Tab-separated table of C-alpha atoms in Angstrom:
chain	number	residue	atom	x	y	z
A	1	UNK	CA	2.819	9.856	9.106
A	2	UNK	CA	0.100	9.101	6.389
A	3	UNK	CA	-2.951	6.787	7.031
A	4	UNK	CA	-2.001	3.450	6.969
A	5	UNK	CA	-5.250	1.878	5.632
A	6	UNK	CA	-6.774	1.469	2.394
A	7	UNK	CA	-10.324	-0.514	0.760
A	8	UNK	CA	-10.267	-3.632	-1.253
A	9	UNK	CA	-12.844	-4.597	-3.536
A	10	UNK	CA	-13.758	-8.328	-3.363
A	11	UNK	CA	-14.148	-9.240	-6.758
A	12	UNK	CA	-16.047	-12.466	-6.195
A	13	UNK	CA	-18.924	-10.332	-4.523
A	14	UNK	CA	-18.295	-7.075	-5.662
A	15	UNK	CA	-17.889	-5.602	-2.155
A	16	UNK	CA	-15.814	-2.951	-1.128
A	17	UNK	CA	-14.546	-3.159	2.608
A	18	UNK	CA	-14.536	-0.296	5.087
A	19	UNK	CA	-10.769	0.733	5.888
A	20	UNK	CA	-8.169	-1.648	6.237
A	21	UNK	CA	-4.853	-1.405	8.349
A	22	UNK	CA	-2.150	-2.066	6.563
A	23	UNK	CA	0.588	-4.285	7.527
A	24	UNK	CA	3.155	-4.351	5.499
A	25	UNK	CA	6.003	-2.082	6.382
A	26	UNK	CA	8.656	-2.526	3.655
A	27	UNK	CA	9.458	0.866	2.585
A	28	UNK	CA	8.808	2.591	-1.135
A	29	UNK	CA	11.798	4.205	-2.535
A	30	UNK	CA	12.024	6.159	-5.351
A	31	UNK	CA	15.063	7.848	-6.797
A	32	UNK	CA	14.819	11.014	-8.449
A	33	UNK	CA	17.496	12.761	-10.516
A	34	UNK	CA	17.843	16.804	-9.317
A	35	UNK	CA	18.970	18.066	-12.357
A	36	UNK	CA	18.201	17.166	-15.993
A	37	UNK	CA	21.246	15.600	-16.923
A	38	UNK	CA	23.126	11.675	-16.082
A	39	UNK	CA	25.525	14.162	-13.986
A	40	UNK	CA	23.145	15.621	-11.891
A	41	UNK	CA	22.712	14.900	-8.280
A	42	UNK	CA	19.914	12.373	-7.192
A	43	UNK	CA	18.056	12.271	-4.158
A	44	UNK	CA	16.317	9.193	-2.536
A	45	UNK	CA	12.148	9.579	-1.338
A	46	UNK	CA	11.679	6.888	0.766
A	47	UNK	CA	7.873	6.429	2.241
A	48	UNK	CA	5.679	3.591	3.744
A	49	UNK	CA	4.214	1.189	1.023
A	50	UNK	CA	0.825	1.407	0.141
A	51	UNK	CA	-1.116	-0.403	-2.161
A	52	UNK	CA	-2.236	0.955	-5.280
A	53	UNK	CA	-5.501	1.260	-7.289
A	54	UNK	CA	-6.431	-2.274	-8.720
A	55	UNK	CA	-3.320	-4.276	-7.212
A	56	UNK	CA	-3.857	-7.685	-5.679
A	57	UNK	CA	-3.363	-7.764	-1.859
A	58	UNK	CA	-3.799	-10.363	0.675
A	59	UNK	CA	-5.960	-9.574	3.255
A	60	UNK	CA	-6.963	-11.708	6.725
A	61	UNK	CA	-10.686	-10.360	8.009
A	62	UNK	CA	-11.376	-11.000	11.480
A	63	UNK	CA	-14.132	-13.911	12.023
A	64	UNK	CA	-16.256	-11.826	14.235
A	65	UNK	CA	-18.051	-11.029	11.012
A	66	UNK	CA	-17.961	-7.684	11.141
A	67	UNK	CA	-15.777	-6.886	8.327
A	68	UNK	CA	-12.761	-5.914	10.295
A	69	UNK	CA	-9.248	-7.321	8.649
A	70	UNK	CA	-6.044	-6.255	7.309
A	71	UNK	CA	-4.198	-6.108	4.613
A	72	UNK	CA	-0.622	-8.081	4.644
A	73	UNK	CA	0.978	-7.060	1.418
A	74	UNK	CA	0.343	-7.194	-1.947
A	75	UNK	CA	0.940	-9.446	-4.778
């Protein structure tokens, strides 16, 4: 199972956060085709979501102050 956190950059501050769990659980899939033609057979990847680089999320940050949050899914 791959690490389920990532870091956001807050672009009001300019802050990158320590690691963030990730929420979100709706699944990525991708489909591939197996051989190089329309007839070929397909096959279907299917792995967590993660965010990636320079995509809006929505975070909540625990008010402890202490930088602690997660992320709950992107935009």
């Amino acid at each position: 199972m791959p690490k389920m956190t990532a870091r956001v950059k807050i672009q009001d501050t300019g802050t990158v956060t320590g690691d963030l769990k990730i929420v979100q659980n709706k699944p990525t899939v991708v489909i591939e085709l197996e051989k190089g033609t329309c007839e070929g057979e397909f096959k279907a990847v299917v792995s967590p979501w993660k965010p990636t680089v320079g995509q809006w999320v929505v975070c909540i940050f625990k008010p402890d102050g202490d930088g602690d949050g997660f992320i709950l899914g992107g935009i």
